XYZ file of C-alpha atoms in Angstrom:
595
model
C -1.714 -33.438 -8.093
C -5.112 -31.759 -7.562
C -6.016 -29.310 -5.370
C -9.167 -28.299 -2.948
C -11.014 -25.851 -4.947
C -13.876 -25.315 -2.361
C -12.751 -22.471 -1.268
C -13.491 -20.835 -4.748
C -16.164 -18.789 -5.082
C -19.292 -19.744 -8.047
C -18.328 -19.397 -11.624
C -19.995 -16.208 -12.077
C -20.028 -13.457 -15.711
C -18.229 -10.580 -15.303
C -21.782 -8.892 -15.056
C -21.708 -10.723 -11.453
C -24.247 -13.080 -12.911
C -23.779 -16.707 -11.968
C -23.217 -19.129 -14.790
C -25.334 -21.763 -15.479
C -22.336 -24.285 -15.857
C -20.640 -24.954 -12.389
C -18.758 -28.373 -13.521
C -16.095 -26.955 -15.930
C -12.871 -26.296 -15.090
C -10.870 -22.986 -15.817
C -9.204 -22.006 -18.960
C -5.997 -20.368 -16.979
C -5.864 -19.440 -13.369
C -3.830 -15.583 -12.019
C -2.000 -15.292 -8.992
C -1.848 -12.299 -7.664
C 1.367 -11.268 -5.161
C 0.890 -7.948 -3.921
C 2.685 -5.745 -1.910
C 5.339 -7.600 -0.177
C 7.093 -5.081 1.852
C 10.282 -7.259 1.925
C 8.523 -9.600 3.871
C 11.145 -12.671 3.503
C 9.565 -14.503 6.628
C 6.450 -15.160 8.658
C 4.750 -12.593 10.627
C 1.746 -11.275 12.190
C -1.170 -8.713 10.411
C -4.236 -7.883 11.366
C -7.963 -9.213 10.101
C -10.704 -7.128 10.282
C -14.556 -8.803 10.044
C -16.741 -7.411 7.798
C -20.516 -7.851 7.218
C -19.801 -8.470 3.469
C -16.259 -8.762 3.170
C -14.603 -11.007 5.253
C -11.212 -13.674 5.553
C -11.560 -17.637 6.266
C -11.019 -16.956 10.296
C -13.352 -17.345 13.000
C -13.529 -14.188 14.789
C -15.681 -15.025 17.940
C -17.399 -11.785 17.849
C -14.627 -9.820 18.139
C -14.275 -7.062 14.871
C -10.435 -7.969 14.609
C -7.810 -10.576 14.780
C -3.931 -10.721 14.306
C -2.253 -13.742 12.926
C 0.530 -14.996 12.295
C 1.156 -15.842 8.429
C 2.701 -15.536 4.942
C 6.248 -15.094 3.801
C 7.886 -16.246 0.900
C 8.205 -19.967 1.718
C 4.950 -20.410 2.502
C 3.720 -18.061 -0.525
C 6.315 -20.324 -2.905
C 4.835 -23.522 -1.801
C 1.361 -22.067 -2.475
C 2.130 -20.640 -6.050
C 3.884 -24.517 -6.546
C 0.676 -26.107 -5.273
C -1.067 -23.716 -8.197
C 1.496 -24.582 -10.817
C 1.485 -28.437 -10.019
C -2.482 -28.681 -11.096
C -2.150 -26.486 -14.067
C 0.343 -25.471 -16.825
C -1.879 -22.664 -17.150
C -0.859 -20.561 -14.322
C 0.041 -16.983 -14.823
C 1.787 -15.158 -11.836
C 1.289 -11.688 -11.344
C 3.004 -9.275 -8.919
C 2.517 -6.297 -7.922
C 5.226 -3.818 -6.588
C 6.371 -2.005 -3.358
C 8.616 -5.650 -3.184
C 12.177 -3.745 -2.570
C 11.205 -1.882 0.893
C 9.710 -2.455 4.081
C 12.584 -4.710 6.502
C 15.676 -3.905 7.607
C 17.073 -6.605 5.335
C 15.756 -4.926 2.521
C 16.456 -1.409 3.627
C 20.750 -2.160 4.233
C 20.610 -4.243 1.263
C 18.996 -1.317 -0.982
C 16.292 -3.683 -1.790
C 18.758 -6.344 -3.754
C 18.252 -9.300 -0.828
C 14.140 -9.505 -2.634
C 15.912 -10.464 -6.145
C 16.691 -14.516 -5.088
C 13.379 -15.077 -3.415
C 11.773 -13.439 -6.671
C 13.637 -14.798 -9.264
C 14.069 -18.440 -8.061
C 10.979 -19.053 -6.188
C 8.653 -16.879 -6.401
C 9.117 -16.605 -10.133
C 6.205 -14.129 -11.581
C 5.447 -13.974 -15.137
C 4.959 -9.988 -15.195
C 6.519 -7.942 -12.248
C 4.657 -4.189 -12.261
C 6.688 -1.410 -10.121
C 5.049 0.218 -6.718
C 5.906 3.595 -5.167
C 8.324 1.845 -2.615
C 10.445 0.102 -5.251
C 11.817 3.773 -5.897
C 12.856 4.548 -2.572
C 16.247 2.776 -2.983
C 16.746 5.963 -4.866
C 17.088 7.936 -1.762
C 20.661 6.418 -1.390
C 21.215 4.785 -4.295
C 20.988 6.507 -7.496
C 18.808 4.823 -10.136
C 19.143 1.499 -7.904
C 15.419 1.557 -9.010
C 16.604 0.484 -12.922
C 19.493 -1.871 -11.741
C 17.125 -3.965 -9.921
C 14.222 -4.370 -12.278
C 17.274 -5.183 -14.869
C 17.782 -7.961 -12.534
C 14.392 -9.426 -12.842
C 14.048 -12.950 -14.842
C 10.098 -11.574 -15.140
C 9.285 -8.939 -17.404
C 8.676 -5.232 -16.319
C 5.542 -3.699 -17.296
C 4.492 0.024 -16.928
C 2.451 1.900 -19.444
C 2.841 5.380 -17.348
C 6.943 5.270 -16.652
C 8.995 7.524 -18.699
C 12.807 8.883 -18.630
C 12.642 12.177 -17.270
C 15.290 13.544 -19.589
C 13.527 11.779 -22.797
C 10.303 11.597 -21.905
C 10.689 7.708 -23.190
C 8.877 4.607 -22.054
C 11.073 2.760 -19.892
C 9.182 -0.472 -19.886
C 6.815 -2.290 -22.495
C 3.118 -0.813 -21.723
C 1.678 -4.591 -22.118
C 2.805 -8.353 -22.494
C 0.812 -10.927 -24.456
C 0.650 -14.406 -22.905
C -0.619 -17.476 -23.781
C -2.892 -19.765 -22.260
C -4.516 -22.898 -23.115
C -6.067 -21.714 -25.761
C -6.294 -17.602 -25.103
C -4.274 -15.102 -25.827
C -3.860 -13.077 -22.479
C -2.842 -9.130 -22.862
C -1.494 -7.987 -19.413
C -1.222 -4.411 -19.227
C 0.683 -2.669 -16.085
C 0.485 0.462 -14.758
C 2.892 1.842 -11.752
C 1.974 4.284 -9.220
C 0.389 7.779 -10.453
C 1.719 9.660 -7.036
C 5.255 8.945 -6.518
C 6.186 12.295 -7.709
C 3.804 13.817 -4.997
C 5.583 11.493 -2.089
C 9.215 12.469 -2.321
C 11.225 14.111 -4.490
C 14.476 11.177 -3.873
C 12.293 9.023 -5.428
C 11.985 10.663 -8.968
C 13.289 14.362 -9.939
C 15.657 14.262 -12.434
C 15.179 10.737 -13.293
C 11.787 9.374 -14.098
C 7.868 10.970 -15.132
C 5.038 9.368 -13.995
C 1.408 9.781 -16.623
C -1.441 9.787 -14.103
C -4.532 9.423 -16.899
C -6.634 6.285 -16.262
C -6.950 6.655 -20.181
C -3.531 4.852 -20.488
C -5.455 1.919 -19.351
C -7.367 1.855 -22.236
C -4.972 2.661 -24.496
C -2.860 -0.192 -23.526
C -5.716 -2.827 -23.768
C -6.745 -1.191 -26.947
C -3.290 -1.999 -28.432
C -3.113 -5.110 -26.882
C -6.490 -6.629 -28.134
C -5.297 -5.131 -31.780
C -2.493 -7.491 -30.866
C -4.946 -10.541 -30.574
C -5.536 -10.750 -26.782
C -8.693 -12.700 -25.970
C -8.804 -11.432 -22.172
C -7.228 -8.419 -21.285
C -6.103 -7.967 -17.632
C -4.454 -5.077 -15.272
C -1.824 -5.414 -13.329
C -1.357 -1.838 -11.111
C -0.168 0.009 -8.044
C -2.169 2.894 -7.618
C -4.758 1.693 -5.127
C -8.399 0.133 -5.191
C -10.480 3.237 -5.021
C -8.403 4.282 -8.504
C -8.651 1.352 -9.556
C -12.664 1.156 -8.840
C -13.301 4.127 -10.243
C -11.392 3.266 -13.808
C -13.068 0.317 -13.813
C -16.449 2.534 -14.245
C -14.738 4.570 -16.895
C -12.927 2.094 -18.921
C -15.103 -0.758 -20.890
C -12.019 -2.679 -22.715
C -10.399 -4.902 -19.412
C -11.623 -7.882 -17.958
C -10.116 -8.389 -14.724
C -7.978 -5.303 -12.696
C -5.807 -6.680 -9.924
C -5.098 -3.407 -7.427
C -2.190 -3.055 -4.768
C -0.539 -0.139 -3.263
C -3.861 0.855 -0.185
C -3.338 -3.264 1.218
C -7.190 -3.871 0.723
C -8.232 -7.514 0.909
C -11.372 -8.294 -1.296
C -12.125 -11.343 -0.154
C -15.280 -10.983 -2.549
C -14.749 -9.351 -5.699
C -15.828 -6.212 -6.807
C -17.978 -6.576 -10.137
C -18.777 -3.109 -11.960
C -21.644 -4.522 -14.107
C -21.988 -1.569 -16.264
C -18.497 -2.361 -18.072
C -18.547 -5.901 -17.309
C -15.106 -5.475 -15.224
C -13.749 -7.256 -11.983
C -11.813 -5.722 -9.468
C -9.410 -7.377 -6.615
C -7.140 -6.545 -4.323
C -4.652 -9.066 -2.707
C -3.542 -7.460 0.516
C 0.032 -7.020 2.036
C 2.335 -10.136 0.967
C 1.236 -12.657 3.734
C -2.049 -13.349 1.260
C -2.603 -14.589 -2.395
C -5.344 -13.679 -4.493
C -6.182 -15.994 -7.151
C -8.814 -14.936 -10.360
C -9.572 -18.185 -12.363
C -10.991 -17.511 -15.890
C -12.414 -19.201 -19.071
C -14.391 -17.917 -22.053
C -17.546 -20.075 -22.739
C -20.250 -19.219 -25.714
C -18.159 -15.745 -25.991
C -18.800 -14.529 -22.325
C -15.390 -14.754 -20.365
C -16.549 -15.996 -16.641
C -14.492 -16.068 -13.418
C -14.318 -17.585 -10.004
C -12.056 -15.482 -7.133
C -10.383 -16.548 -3.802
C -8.155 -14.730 -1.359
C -5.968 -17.126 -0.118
C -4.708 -15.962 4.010
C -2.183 -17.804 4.152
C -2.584 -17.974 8.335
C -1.038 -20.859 10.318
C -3.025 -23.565 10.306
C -5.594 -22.704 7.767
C -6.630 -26.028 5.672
C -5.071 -24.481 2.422
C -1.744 -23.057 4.045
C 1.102 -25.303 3.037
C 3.989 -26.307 4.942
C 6.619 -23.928 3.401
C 8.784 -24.331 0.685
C 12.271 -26.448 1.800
C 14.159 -24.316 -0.992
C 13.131 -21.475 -0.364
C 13.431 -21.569 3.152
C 17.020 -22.010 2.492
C 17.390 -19.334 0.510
C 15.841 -16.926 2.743
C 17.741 -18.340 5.771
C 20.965 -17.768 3.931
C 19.728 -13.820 3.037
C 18.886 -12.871 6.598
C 22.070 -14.767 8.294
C 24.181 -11.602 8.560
C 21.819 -9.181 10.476
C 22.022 -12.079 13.422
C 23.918 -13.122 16.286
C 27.130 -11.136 17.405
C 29.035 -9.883 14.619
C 26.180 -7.564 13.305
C 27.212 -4.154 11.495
C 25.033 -2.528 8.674
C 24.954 1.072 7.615
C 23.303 3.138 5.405
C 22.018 6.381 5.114
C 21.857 8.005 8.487
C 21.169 4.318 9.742
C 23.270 1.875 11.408
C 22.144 -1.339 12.695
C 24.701 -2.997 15.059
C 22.358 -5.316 16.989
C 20.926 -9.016 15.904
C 17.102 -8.382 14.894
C 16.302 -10.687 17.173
C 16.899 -8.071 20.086
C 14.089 -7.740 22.610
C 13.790 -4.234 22.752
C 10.310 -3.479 24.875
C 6.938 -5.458 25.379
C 3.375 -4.085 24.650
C 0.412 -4.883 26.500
C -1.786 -4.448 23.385
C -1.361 -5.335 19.802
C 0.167 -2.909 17.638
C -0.684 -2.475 13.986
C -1.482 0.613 11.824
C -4.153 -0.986 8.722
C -6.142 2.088 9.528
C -7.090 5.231 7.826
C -7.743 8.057 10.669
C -5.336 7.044 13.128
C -3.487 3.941 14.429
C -1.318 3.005 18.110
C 1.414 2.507 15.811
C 1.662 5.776 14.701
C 0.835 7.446 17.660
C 3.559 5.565 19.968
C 5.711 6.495 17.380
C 4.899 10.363 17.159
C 5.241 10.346 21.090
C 8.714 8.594 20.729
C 9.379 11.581 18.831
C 7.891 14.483 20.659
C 9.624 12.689 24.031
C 13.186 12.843 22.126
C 12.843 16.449 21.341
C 10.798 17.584 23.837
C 8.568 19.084 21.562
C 5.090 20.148 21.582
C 4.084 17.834 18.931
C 5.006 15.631 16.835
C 4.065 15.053 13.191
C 4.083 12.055 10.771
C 3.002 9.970 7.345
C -0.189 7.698 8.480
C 1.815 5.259 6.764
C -0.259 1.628 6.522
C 2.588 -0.848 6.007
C 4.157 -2.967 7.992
C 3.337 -6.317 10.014
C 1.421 -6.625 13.852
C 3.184 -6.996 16.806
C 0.474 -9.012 19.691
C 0.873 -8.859 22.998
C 3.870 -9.790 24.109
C 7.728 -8.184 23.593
C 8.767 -6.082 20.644
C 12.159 -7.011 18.961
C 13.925 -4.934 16.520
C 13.310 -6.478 13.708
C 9.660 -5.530 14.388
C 10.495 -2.069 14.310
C 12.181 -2.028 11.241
C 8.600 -3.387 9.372
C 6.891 -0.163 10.012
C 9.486 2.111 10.094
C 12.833 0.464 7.292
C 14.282 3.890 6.435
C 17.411 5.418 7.279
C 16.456 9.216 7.252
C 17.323 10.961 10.069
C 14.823 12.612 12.837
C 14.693 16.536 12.803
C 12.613 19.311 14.704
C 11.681 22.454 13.705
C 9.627 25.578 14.903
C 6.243 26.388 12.645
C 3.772 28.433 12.740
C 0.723 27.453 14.280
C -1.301 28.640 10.603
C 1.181 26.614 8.871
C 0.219 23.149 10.774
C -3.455 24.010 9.997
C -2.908 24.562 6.478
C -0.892 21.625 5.667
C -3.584 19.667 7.666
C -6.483 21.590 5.462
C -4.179 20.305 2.079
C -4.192 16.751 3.456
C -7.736 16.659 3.737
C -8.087 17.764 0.388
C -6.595 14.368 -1.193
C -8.416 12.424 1.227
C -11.648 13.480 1.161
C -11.885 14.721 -2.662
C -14.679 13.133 -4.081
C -12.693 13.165 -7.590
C -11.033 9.925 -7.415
C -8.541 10.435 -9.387
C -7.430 12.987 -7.190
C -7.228 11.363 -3.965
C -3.692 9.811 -3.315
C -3.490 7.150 -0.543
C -6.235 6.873 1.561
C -4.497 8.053 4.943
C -4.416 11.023 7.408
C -1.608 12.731 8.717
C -0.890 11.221 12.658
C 0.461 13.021 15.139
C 1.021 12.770 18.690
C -1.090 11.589 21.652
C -1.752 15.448 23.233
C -2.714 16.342 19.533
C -6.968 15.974 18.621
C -7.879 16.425 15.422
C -11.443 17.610 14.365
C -12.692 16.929 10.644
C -15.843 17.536 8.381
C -15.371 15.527 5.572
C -19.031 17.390 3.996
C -17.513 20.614 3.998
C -16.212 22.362 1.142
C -12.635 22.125 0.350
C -10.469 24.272 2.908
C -12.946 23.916 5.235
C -12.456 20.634 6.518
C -10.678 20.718 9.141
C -12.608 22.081 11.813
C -10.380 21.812 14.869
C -6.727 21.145 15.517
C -5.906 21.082 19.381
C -2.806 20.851 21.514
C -2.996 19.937 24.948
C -6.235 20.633 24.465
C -5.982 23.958 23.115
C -7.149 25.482 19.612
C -4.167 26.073 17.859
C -3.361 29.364 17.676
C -2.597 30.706 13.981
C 0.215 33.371 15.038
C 2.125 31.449 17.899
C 4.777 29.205 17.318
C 5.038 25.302 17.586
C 8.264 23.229 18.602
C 7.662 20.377 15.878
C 9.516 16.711 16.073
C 9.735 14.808 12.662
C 12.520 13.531 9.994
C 13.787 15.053 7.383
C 12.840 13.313 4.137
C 15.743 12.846 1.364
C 15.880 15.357 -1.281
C 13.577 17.807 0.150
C 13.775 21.288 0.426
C 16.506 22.472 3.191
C 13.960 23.915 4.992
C 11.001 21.207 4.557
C 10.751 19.172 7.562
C 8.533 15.404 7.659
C 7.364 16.399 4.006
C 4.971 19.167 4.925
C 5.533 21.369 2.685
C 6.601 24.185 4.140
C 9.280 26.018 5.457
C 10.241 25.372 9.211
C 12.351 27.724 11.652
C 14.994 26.671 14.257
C 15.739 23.435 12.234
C 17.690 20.708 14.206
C 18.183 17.843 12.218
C 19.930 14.899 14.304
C 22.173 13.521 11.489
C 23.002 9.921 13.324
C 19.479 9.426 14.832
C 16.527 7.654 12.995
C 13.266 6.650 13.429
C 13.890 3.170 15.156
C 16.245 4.756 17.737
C 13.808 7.085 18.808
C 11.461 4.038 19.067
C 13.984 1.988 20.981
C 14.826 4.405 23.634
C 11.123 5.248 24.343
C 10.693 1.486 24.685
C 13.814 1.400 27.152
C 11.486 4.257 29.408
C 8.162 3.297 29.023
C 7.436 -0.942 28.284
C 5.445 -2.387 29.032
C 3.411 0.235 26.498
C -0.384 0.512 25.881
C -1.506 2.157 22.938
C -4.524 2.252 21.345
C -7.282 3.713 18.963
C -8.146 6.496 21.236
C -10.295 8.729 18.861
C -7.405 11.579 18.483
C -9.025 12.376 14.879
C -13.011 12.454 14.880
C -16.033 14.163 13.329
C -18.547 16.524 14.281
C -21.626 15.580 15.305
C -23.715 16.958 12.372
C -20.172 15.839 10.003
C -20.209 12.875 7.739
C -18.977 9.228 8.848
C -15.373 8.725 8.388
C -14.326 5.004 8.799
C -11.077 4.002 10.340
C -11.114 -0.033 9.465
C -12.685 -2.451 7.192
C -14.656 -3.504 10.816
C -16.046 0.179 10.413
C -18.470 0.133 7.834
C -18.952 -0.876 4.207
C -15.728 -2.281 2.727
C -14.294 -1.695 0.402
C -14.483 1.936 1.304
C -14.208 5.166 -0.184
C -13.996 8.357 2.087
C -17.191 10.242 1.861
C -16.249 13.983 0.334
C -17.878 16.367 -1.230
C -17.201 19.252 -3.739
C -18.919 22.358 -4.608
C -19.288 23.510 -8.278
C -21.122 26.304 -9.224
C -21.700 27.478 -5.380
C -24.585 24.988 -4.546
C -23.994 21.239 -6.594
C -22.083 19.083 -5.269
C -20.305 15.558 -6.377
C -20.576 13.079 -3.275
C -18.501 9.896 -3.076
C -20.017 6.072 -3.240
C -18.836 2.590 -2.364
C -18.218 2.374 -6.357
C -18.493 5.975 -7.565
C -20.816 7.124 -10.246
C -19.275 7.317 -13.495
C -16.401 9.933 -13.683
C -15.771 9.949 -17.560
C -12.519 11.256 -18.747
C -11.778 13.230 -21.681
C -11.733 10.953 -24.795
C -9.779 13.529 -26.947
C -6.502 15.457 -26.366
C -6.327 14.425 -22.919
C -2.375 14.736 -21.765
C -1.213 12.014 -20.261
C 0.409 13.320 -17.582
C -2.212 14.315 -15.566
């Protein structure tokens, strides 16, 4: 069988210079899965156009579109299509697989092990900060699921918490044609900074980007030809290593849902970086080594609806997935877990929207914000406060079901309210800012904002010096006021402090924690009140005039993107971020590698 390889890009040196030899064909060819988010079926995500960096969609001069695509049919058929035309296909997927549906979330991640064993069927599988959240409910359901993996687990920077052990092998060597391939995996470096469920008393996480190295130091030792990275830590990590570290070839990022749909090439260290977006898209790195110089050619694959290389999906597989989801339709539904029960088909209609709703967005998102109102409504609070998380699928125009819901919001902790001071809100605000503005790289965690409410504006400098960033924080249009109290509507996070409300860190008053109530019932009630809803980016979180840029999209600005930061040292320098930061060496000798 052959395939259409015009949508590949030029076969190009990892110095970004374009090879003289266009006619040869590749040595092996990656495929890069990336965060899934339990997303067994088709649905809708959001495209952003981009000056440099754009998908295979016509946007008509709009800066956005949401399409339908992906799931793991259609990705199966795909990865088939890619293993039909060459024996030399290596899959490669990266984490945060176990999470993001209700299916997954009442199953405790275990309906993703079929699909991913049987059809997807990747040659290395490398863990994502989600893929520990079964821990929340499950203890060390993390380990009983990657023991269920036919592919092997790789993570350089995952030890035993008692031990202080490697849990997984740092690297794999594979071959191809005829090159030895070293993959070397790395999980996330923040999960102990997201939720304490997720890790204490069970697993360490080493955060040093010299790991990297390390591992593709031992592995060329081995006798790897190319070396390659397979991690979930995010692309403006991953960028940054890529400056520091001179020994890998290729580094395929996940966990921030960036689509390169042109590769990043550091040409200083001779390294290529992509990202594969958020499970409805494929990225796919094909590579040969000619006169000594290994060479490449990249492509993003959207799998959209009716894109020329979108494949019908996969018969099997369809099956397969048909036969997972059966039991959260039609009549007899009845799943609990957690604080959660779900006693409804997915397939409810629970509201309509008039706009699209989506949350692949930095600074703020409608998503979020609907949500934070459902929240303040419920309580009838004065605010309300949330993660900016990014996952989940679009919703158009049109109704909202329930299974919608569950894709951005598939956890079963329950919604709580608590009274704070209005000094506290500012300084866990000021502390966000701090990991999201940090020109450090290695410092900065996820690349989002805290959201809150629609009656809440936010006012940032991301130029200032550290706890000075925020410059504004109103409520109904008021200044917060440092020595009043708030009424604050949130969740309470597993295994956080008694007193810790929505993970901010500090201790809340007047705590009422609704032990049967979660997220999606919020949602669904404020539906009930308020469809058909219109939400959207309504520039609650800005900048000063005389501030720095902050972008909220990929339509935005340069892309990929780094938040611009800056930090003072010595009272009057200052480091400033770039699209690919300057060099940021680490320290070569007794650097510890858990920080």
């Amino acid at each position: 069988m052959s395939l259409n390889t015009d949508f590949l890009g030029k076969w190009r040196r990892l110095d970004g210079s374009t090879s003289p030899d266009q006619e040869q064909q590749s040595d092996l060819v990656f495929a890069h899965v990336s965060d899934l988010h339990g997303q067994l079926v088709p649905g809708h995500q959001v495209y952003y156009d981009n000056l440099h960096n754009s998908p295979d969609l016509n946007f008509d001069g709009d800066d956005k579109r949401i399409e339908r695509g992906g799931g793991v049919p259609v990705l199966t058929a795909k990865l088939d299509q890619l293993r039909n035309t060459s024996d030399d296909v290596l899959t490669l997927m990266s984490g945060d697989t176990f999470h993001g549906t209700a299916v997954t979330t009442y199953t405790d991640g275990r309906a993703m092990l079929d699909p991913i064993n049987n059809h997807l069927r990747p040659d290395v599988y490398v863990p994502g900060n989600w893929d520990y959240s079964n821990e929340a409910v499950e203890d060390s359901n993390f380990r009983d699921l990657m023991a269920e993996l036919e592919a092997p687990v790789v993570a350089n920077n995952l030890y035993d918490w008692e031990t202080n052990e490697r849990l997984y092998d740092p690297y794999v060597l594979r071959e191809a044609s005829d090159l030895t391939v070293g993959v070397v995996g790395m999980t996330n470096v923040y999960v102990d900074r997201m939720a304490p469920a997720f890790h204490e008393g069970k697993y360490r996480f080493g955060k040093h980007p010299a790991l990297l190295a390390e591992s593709a130091e031992a592995a060329r030792k081995e006798g790897a030809d190319v070396i390659v990275a397979v991690t979930e830590i995010g692309l403006p990590w991953m960028v940054q290593a890529a400056k520091d570290i001179e020994s890998i070839d290729v580094m395929f990022s996940a966990h921030t849902h960036e689509y390169t749909h042109e590769p990043i090439v550091v040409e200083d260290t001779e390294t290529v970086v992509v990202e594969s977006g958020m499970g409805e898209a494929l990225g796919r790195v094909d590579l040969r080594v000619r006169d000594g110089d290994v060479e490449f050619r990249h492509h993003l694959y959207c799998l959209v609806d009716g894109l020329d290389y979108t494949p019908d999906p996969d018969p099997d597989a369809e099956r397969t997935v048909e036969a997972i989801r059966e039991p959260f339709f039609g009549e007899d539904v009845h799943q609990e877990r957690g604080a959660g029960t779900l006693d409804r088909s997915l397939d409810t209609v629970v509201g309509e929207t008039e706009q699209p709703l989506y949350r692949q967005a930095f600074l703020e998102s409608a998503w979020n914000t609907l949500f934070n109102d459902a929240l303040r409504e419920h309580f009838g609070a004065d605010l309300a406060v949330s993660h900016g998380f990014r996952y989940g699928t679009a919703v158009p125009p049109g109704e909202i079901t329930l299974e919608q819901l569950y894709t951005f919001f598939p956890m079963t902790a329950p919604v709580a309210r608590g009274e704070a001071f209005g000094q506290q809100i500012r300084s866990h605000m000021e502390e966000f800012l701090v990991d999201n503005f940090t020109p450090y790289v290695y410092d900065q965690e996820d690349g989002r904002l805290r959201n809150y409410s629609s009656n809440v504006e936010v006012v940032v400098d991301p130029t200032a010096k550290r706890g000075r960033r925020l410059v504004d924080l109103c409520v109904d249009g008021e200044s917060i006021n440092s020595e009043e109290t708030y009424s604050v509507a949130t969740f309470r996070r597993p295994g956080d402090p008694e007193r810790d409300l929505g993970g901010c860190g500090f201790p809340f008053r007047d705590i009422r924690v609704e032990e049967d109530t979660i997220p999606v019932d919020v949602i669904v009630d404020f539906l009930d009140e308020h469809s058909p809803v219109s939400y959207d980016v309504q520039g609650l979180v800005r900048t000063p005039a005389n501030g720095g840029d902050v972008q909220n999209t990929p339509a935005d600005g340069p892309y990929p993107f780094i938040q611009p930061g800056v930090d003072y040292a010595d009272g009057e320098e200052y480091t400033e971020t770039r699209l690919i930061p300057a060099k940021n060496r680490f320290p070569s000798e007794a650097w510890n590698r858990y920080r």
